[in-house]
Amino acid sequence: MVHGAGVLVAPGTVLTCAHVVASAVEAAEPGQRPVLVDLPGRPDAGAGEAVVVPGGWFPGPLAGGSDGDLAVLRTDWTPPADVLPARLGPCGEPDRREVGVYGHPAGAPDGLWSYVRLTGRGGPYRDWIQLEGTGTTGVPVGPGFSGAGVWDPAAGRVVGLVTAAYTDRRAKVAWMLPLEAAARLWPALAPALGPPRPPAPSGLPEPPPTETSSRWPTPC
């Protein structure tokens, strides 16, 4: 069973949502209980264990916490040589530019793309940014997308993590934690954030490299 997604931000370091880890270990506080990480569509990569780093647990408001719903994981798992950490950057102002998200909804464990616009700040957490689906067809951001990187094609970087979706899926509304907000929670992330880029041009964004996404099966 896949519980969500995550982003490899440095060798041995993965970002995801706290509620994704809590779901995988079936506990509100994971402690040092491991989860399994792997790469979608890359059975040659195998799977490895990951645990929350000390000081890397920030439960969100939908789980009764007061932070942005972030978990920082450490893993000894080594991906294939052609899989590199994601390029990261700050989101900046949500100016309705189009971004892409690769998640793992029910029935599609190897993943599907969803395209959304950054529509404004709001939601249950002060730093979250609202996402709005761009079309009448396609997969809306929902269960299985939590922890997925939000890819900004204009910047060529991941700029956020999907955190939650509106309960009425017909609305195609969800939220993300921008990476500059994640860096305020976990300052060690800040040096990895590149400079902001101009808004994306019109048209569908190009997919990011496959290394930007990891999926989360059941825990060990």
Tab-separated table of C-alpha atoms in Angstrom, residues 91-101 114-121 128-136 139-141 150-153 159 162 164 171-176 199-205:
chain	number	residue	atom	x	y	z
A	91	CYS	CA	7.820	29.352	-4.265
A	92	GLY	CA	7.518	33.104	-3.869
A	93	GLU	CA	4.179	34.767	-4.518
A	94	PRO	CA	1.315	32.518	-5.681
A	95	ASP	CA	0.668	34.329	-8.975
A	96	ARG	CA	-1.604	31.745	-10.620
A	97	ARG	CA	1.273	30.156	-12.506
A	98	GLU	CA	0.827	26.547	-13.508
A	99	VAL	CA	2.755	23.782	-11.759
A	100	GLY	CA	2.792	19.988	-11.871
A	101	VAL	CA	2.419	17.340	-9.181
A	114	SER	CA	-1.921	16.463	-12.015
A	115	TYR	CA	-1.630	20.091	-13.161
A	116	VAL	CA	-2.702	22.947	-10.900
A	117	ARG	CA	-2.386	26.700	-10.410
A	118	LEU	CA	-1.024	28.533	-7.375
A	119	THR	CA	-4.048	30.631	-6.427
A	120	GLY	CA	-3.244	32.283	-3.085
A	121	ARG	CA	-2.253	31.847	0.536
A	128	TRP	CA	0.063	27.046	3.048
A	129	ILE	CA	-0.694	27.971	-0.560
A	130	GLN	CA	-3.904	26.932	-2.271
A	131	LEU	CA	-3.746	24.826	-5.439
A	132	GLU	CA	-6.557	24.733	-7.989
A	133	GLY	CA	-6.983	22.151	-10.765
A	134	THR	CA	-6.559	23.580	-14.261
A	135	GLY	CA	-8.973	21.487	-16.318
A	136	THR	CA	-12.196	19.514	-16.422
A	139	VAL	CA	-6.668	13.484	-11.893
A	140	PRO	CA	-7.324	15.987	-9.083
A	141	VAL	CA	-4.814	16.300	-6.272
A	150	VAL	CA	5.265	20.660	-6.571
A	151	TRP	CA	7.270	21.232	-9.759
A	152	ASP	CA	7.569	24.764	-11.149
A	153	PRO	CA	8.625	24.488	-14.816
A	159	VAL	CA	8.944	24.690	-4.821
A	162	VAL	CA	1.425	18.859	-1.223
A	164	ALA	CA	-3.896	18.422	2.023
A	171	ALA	CA	-13.722	21.455	-6.446
A	172	LYS	CA	-10.177	20.320	-7.379
A	173	VAL	CA	-8.705	22.349	-4.516
A	174	ALA	CA	-5.677	21.377	-2.432
A	175	TRP	CA	-2.849	23.019	-0.467
A	176	MET	CA	0.930	22.897	-0.375
A	199	PRO	CA	6.468	32.980	-13.486
A	200	ALA	CA	5.841	30.047	-15.825
A	201	PRO	CA	4.821	30.753	-19.432
A	202	SER	CA	1.401	29.662	-20.666
A	203	GLY	CA	0.915	26.015	-21.573
A	204	LEU	CA	1.413	22.762	-19.732
A	205	PRO	CA	4.586	22.481	-17.640
